[in-house]
PDB file of C-alpha atoms and ligand atoms in Angstrom:
ATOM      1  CA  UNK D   1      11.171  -6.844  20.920  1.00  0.00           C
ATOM      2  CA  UNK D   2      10.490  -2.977  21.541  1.00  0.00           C
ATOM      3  CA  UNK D   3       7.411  -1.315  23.219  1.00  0.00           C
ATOM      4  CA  UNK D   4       6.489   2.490  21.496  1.00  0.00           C
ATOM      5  CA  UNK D   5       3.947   4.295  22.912  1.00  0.00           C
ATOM      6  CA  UNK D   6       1.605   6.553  20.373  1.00  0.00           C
ATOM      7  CA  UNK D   7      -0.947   8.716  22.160  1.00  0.00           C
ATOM      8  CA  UNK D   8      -3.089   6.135  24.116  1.00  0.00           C
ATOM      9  CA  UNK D   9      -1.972   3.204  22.457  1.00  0.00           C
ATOM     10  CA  UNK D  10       0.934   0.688  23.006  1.00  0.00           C
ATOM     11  CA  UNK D  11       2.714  -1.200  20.232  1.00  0.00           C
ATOM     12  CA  UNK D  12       4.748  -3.887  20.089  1.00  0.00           C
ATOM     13  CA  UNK D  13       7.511  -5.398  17.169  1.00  0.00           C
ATOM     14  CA  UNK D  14       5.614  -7.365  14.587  1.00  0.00           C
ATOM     15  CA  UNK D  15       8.060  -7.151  11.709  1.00  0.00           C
ATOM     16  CA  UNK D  16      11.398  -6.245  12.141  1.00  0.00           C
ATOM     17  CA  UNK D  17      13.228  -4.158   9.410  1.00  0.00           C
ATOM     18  CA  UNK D  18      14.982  -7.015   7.897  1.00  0.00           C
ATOM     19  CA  UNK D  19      12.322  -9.478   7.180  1.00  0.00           C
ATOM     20  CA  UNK D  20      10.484  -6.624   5.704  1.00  0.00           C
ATOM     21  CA  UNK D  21      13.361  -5.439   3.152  1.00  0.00           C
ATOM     22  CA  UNK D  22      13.447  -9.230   2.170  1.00  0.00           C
ATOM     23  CA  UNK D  23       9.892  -9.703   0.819  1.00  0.00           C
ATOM     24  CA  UNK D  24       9.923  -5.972  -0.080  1.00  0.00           C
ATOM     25  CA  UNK D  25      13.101  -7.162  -2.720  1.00  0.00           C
ATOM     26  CA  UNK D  26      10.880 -10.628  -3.488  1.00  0.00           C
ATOM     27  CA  UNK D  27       8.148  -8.617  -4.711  1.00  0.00           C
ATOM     28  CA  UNK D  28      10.296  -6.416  -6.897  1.00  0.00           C
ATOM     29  CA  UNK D  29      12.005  -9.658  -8.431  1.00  0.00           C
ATOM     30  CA  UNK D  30       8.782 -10.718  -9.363  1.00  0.00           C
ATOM     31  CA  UNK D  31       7.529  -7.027 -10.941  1.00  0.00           C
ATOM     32  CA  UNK D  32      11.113  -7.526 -13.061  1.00  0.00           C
ATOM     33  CA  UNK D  33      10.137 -10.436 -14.023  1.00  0.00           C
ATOM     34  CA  UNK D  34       6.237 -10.463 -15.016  1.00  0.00           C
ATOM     35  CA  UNK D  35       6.542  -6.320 -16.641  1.00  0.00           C
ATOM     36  CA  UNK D  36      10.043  -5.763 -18.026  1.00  0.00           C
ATOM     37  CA  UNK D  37       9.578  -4.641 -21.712  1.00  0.00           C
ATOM     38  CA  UNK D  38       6.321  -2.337 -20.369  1.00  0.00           C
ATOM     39  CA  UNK D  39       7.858   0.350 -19.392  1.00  0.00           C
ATOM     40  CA  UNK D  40       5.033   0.448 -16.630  1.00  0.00           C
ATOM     41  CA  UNK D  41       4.272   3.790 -14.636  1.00  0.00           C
ATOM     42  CA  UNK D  42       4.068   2.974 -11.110  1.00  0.00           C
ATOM     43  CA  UNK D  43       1.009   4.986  -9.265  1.00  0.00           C
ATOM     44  CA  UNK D  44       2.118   4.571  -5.575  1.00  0.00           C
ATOM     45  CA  UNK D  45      -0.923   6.097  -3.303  1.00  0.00           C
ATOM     46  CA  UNK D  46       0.421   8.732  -0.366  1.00  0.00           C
ATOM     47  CA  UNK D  47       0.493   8.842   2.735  1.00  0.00           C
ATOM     48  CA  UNK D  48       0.821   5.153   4.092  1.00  0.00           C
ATOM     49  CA  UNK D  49       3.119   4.088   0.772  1.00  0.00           C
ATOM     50  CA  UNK D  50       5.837   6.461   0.944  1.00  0.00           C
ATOM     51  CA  UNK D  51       8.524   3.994   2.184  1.00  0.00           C
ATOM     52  CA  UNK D  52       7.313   0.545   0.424  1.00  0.00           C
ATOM     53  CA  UNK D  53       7.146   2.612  -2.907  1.00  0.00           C
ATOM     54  CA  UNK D  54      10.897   4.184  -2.088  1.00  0.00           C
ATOM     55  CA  UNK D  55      12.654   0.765  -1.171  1.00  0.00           C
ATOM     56  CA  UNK D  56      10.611  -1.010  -4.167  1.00  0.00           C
ATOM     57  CA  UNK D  57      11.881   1.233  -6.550  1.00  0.00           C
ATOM     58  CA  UNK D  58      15.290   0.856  -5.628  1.00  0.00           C
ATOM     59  CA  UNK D  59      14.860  -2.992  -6.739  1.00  0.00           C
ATOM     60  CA  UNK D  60      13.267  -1.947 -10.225  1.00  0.00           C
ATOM     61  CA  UNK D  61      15.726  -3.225 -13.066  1.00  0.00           C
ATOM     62  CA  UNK D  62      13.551  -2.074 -16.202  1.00  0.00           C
ATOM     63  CA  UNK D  63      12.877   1.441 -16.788  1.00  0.00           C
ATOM     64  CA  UNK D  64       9.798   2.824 -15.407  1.00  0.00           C
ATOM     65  CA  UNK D  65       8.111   5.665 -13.991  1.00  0.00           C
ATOM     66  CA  UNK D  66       6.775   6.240 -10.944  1.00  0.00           C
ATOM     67  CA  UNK D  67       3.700   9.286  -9.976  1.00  0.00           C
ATOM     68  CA  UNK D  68       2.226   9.773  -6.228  1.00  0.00           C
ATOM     69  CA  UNK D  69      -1.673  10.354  -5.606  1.00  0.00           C
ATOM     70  CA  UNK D  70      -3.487  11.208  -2.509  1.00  0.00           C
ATOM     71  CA  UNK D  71      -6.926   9.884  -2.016  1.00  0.00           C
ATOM     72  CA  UNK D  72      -9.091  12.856  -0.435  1.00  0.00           C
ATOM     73  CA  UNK D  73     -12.059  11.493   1.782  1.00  0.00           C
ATOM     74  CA  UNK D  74     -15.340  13.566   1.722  1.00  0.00           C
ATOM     75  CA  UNK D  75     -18.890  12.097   2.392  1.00  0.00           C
ATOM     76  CA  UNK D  76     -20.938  11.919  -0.770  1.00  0.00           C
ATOM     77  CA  UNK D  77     -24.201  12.323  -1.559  1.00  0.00           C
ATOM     78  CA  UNK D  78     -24.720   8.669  -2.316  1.00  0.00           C
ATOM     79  CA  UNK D  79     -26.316   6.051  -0.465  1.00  0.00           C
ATOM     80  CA  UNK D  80     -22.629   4.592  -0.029  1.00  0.00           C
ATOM     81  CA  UNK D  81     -21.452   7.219   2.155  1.00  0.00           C
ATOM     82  CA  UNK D  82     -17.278   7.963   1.878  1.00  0.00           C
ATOM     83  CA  UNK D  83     -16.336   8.948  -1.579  1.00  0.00           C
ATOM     84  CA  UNK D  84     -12.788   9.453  -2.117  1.00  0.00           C
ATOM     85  CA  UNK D  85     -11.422  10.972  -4.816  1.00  0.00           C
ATOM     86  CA  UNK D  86      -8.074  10.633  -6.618  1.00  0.00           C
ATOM     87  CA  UNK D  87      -5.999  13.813  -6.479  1.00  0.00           C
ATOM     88  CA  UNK D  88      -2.759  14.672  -8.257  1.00  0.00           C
ATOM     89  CA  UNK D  89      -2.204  12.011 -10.849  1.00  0.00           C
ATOM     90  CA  UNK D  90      -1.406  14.250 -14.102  1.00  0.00           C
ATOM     91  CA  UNK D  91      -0.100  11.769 -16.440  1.00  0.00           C
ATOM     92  CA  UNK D  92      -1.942  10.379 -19.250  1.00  0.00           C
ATOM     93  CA  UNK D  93      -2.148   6.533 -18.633  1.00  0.00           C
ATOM     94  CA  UNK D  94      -4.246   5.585 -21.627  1.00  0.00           C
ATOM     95  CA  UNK D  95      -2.470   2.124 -23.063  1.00  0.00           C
ATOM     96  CA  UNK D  96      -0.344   1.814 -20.385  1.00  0.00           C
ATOM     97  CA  UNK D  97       0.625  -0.587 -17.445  1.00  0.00           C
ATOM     98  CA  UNK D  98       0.130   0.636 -14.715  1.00  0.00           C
ATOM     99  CA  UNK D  99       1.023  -0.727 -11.128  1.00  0.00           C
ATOM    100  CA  UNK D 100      -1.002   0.790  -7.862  1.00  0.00           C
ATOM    101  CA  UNK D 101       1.515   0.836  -5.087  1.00  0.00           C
ATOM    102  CA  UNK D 102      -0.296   0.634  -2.321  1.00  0.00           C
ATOM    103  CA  UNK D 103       0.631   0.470   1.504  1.00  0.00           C
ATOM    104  CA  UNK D 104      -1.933  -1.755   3.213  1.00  0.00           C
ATOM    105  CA  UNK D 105      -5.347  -3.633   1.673  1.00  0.00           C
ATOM    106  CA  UNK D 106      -7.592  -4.281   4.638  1.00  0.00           C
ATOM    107  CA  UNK D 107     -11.790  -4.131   3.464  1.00  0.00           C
ATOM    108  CA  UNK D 108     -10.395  -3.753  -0.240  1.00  0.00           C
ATOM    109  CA  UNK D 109     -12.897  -1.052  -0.486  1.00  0.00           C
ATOM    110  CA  UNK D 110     -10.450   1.732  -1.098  1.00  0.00           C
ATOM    111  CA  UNK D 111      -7.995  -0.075  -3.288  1.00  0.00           C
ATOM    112  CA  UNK D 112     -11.533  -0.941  -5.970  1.00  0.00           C
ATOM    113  CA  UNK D 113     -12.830   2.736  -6.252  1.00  0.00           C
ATOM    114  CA  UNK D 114      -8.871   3.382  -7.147  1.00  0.00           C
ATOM    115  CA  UNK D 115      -8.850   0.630  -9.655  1.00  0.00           C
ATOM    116  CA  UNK D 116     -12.070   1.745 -10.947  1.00  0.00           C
ATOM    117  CA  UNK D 117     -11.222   5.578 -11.062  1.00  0.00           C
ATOM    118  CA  UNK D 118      -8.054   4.362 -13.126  1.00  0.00           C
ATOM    119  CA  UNK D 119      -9.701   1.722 -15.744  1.00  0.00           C
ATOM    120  CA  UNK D 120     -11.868   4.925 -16.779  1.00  0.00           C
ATOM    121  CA  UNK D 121      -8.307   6.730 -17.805  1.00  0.00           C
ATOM    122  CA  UNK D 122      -7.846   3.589 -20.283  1.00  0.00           C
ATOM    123  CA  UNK D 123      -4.776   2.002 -19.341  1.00  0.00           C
ATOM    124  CA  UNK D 124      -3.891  -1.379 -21.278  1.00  0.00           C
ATOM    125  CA  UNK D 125      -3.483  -3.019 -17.798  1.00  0.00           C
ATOM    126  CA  UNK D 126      -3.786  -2.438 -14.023  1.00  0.00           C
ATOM    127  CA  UNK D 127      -1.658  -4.422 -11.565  1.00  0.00           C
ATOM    128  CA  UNK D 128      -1.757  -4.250  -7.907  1.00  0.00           C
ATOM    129  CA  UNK D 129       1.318  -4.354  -5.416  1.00  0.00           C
ATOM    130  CA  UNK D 130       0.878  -4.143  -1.635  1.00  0.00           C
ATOM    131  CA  UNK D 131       3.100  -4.222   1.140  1.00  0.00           C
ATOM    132  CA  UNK D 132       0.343  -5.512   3.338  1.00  0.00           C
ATOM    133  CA  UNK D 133      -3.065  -7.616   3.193  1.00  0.00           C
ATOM    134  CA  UNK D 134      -5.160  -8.560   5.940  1.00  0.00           C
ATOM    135  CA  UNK D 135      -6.960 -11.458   4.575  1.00  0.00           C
ATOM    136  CA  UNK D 136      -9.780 -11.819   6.754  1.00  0.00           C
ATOM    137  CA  UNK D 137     -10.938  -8.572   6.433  1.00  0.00           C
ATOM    138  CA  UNK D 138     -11.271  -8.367   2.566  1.00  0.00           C
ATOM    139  CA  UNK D 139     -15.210  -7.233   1.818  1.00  0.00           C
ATOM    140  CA  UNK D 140     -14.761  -7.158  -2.545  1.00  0.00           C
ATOM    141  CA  UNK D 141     -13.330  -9.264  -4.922  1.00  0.00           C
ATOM    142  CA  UNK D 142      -9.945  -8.138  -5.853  1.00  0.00           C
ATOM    143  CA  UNK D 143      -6.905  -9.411  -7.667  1.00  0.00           C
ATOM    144  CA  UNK D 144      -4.100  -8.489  -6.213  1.00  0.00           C
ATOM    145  CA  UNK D 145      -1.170  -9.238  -8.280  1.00  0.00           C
ATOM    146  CA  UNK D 146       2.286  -8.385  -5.545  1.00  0.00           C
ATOM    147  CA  UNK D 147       1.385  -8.622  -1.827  1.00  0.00           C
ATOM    148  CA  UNK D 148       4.799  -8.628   0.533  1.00  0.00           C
ATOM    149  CA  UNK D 149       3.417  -9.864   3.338  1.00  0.00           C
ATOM    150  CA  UNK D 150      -0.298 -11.276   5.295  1.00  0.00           C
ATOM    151  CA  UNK D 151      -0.905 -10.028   8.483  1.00  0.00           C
ATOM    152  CA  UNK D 152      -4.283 -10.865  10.808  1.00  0.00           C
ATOM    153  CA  UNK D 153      -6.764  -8.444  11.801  1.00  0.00           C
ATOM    154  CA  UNK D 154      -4.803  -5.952  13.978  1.00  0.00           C
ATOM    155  CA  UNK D 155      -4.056  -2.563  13.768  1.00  0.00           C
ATOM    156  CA  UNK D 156      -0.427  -1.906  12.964  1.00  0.00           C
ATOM    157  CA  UNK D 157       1.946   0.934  12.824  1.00  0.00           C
ATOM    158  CA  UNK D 158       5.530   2.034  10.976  1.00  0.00           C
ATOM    159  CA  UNK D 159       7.113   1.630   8.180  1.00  0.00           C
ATOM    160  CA  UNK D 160       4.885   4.241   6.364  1.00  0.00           C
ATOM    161  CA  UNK D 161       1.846   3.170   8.583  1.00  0.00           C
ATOM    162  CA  UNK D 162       0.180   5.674  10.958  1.00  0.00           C
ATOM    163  CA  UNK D 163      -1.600   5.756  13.903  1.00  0.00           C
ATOM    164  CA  UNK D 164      -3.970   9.319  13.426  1.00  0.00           C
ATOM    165  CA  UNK D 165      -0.527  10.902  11.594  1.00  0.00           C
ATOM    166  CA  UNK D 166       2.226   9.388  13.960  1.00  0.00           C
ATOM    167  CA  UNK D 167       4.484   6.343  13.957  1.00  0.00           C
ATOM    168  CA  UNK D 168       5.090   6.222   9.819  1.00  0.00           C
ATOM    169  CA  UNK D 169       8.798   7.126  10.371  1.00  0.00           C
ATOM    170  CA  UNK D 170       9.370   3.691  12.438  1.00  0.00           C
ATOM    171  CA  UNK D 171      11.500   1.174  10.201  1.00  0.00           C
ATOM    172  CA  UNK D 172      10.238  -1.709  11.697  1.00  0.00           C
ATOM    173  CA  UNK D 173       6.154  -2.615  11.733  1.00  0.00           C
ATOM    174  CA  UNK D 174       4.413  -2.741  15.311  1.00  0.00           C
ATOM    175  CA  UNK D 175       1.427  -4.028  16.600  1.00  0.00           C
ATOM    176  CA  UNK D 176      -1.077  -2.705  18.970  1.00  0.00           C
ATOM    177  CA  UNK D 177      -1.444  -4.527  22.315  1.00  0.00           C
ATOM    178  CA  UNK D 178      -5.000  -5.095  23.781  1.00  0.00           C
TER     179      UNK D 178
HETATM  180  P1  LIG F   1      -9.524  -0.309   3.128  1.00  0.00           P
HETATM  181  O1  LIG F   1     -10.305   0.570   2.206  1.00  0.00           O
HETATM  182  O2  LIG F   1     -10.398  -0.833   4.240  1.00  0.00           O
HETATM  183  O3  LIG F   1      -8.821  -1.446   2.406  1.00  0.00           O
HETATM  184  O4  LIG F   1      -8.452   0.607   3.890  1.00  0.00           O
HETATM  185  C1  LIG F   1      -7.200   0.821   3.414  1.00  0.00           C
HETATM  186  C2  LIG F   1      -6.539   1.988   4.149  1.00  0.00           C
HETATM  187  O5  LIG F   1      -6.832   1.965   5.547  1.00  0.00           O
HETATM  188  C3  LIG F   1      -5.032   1.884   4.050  1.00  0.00           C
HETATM  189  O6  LIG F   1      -4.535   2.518   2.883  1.00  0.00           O
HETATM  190  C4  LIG F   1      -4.572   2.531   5.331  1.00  0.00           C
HETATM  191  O7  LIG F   1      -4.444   3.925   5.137  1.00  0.00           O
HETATM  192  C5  LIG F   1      -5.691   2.278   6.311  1.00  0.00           C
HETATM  193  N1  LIG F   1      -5.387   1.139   7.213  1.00  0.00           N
HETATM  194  C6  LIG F   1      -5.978  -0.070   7.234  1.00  0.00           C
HETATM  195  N2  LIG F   1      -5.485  -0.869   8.202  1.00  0.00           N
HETATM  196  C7  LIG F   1      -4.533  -0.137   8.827  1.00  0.00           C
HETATM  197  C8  LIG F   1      -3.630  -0.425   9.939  1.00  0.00           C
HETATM  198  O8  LIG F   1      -3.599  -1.506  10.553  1.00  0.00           O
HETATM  199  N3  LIG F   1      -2.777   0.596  10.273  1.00  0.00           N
HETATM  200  C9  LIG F   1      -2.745   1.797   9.652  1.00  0.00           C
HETATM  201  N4  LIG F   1      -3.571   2.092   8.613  1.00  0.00           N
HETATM  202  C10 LIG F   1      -4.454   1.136   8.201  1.00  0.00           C
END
């Protein structure tokens, strides 16, 4: 086990590198498997997914596309506070699949305004693939199709993750310790 220190916080290994590549190749055996024949365009959502969506696609047998978006923050007007808006997905996705690669579902809250924002383009389907879910912290109702691997509650770090911009370049995935 290693110790990292980011800024005022101490980390610890969760999930080393290996364990993380196996489920990471799981999940893509099951994408072959369910969408070959689709020709699905994968929509993998930047910053936190950068390295999930890399080492997926390296597991993808069928051909497929694959687009990056950014999710820009900005308080609304509306009684619901955060609205975040999709930026930089040019392609048309009317009547096709389309997979959300995402890094991490925690309330769920981001992940339906992105599935929501997308259904309105008019693709024929919508699937979801995750590297991470913390169950207990789910708020909506969401079907989430791939999910590598269920964590608890705690904050984590690497692998793509960040703690306010630092630690995404770590290959393994650390906790923080209380
Ligand atoms: P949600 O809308 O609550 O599901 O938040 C999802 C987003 O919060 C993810 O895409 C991450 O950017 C961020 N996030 C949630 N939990 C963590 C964590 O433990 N470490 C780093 N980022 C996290």
């Amino acid at each position: 086990m290693s110790v990292i220190q980011i800024k005022d916080k101490r980390f610890k290994t969760f999930i080393p590198e290996e364990q993380i590549m196996k489920e990471v190749a799981r999940v893509a055996d099951e994408i072959n498997r369910d969408l070959s024949g689709t020709n699905p365009l994968f929509i993998s959502v930047l910053n936190g997914s950068f390295m999930f969506t890399a080492d997926l696609m390296k597991h993808l047998t069928m051909p497929c596309e694959v687009s990056f978006v950014k999710l820009a923050s900005y308080e609304g007007t509306s009684s619901t506070g955060k609205v975040k808006e999709l930026v930089g997905l040019g392609d048309d996705i009317t009547g096709r699949t389309v997979v959300i690669v995402e890094d991490i579902v925690d309330t769920g809250l981001t992940m339906k305004q992105l599935v929501e924002t997308l259904r309105a383009r008019g693709p024929k389907d919508i699937k979801i693939a995750t590297l991470l879910v913390k169950p207990d912290k789910l708020k909506v109702e969401l079907d989430i199709n791939y999910v590598a691997m269920n964590i608890p509650n705690d904050f984590i770090v690497g692998y793509g993750l960040d703690y306010d911009g630092l630690g995404r370049n770590y290959r393994d995935i650390y906790t923080v310790i209380e």
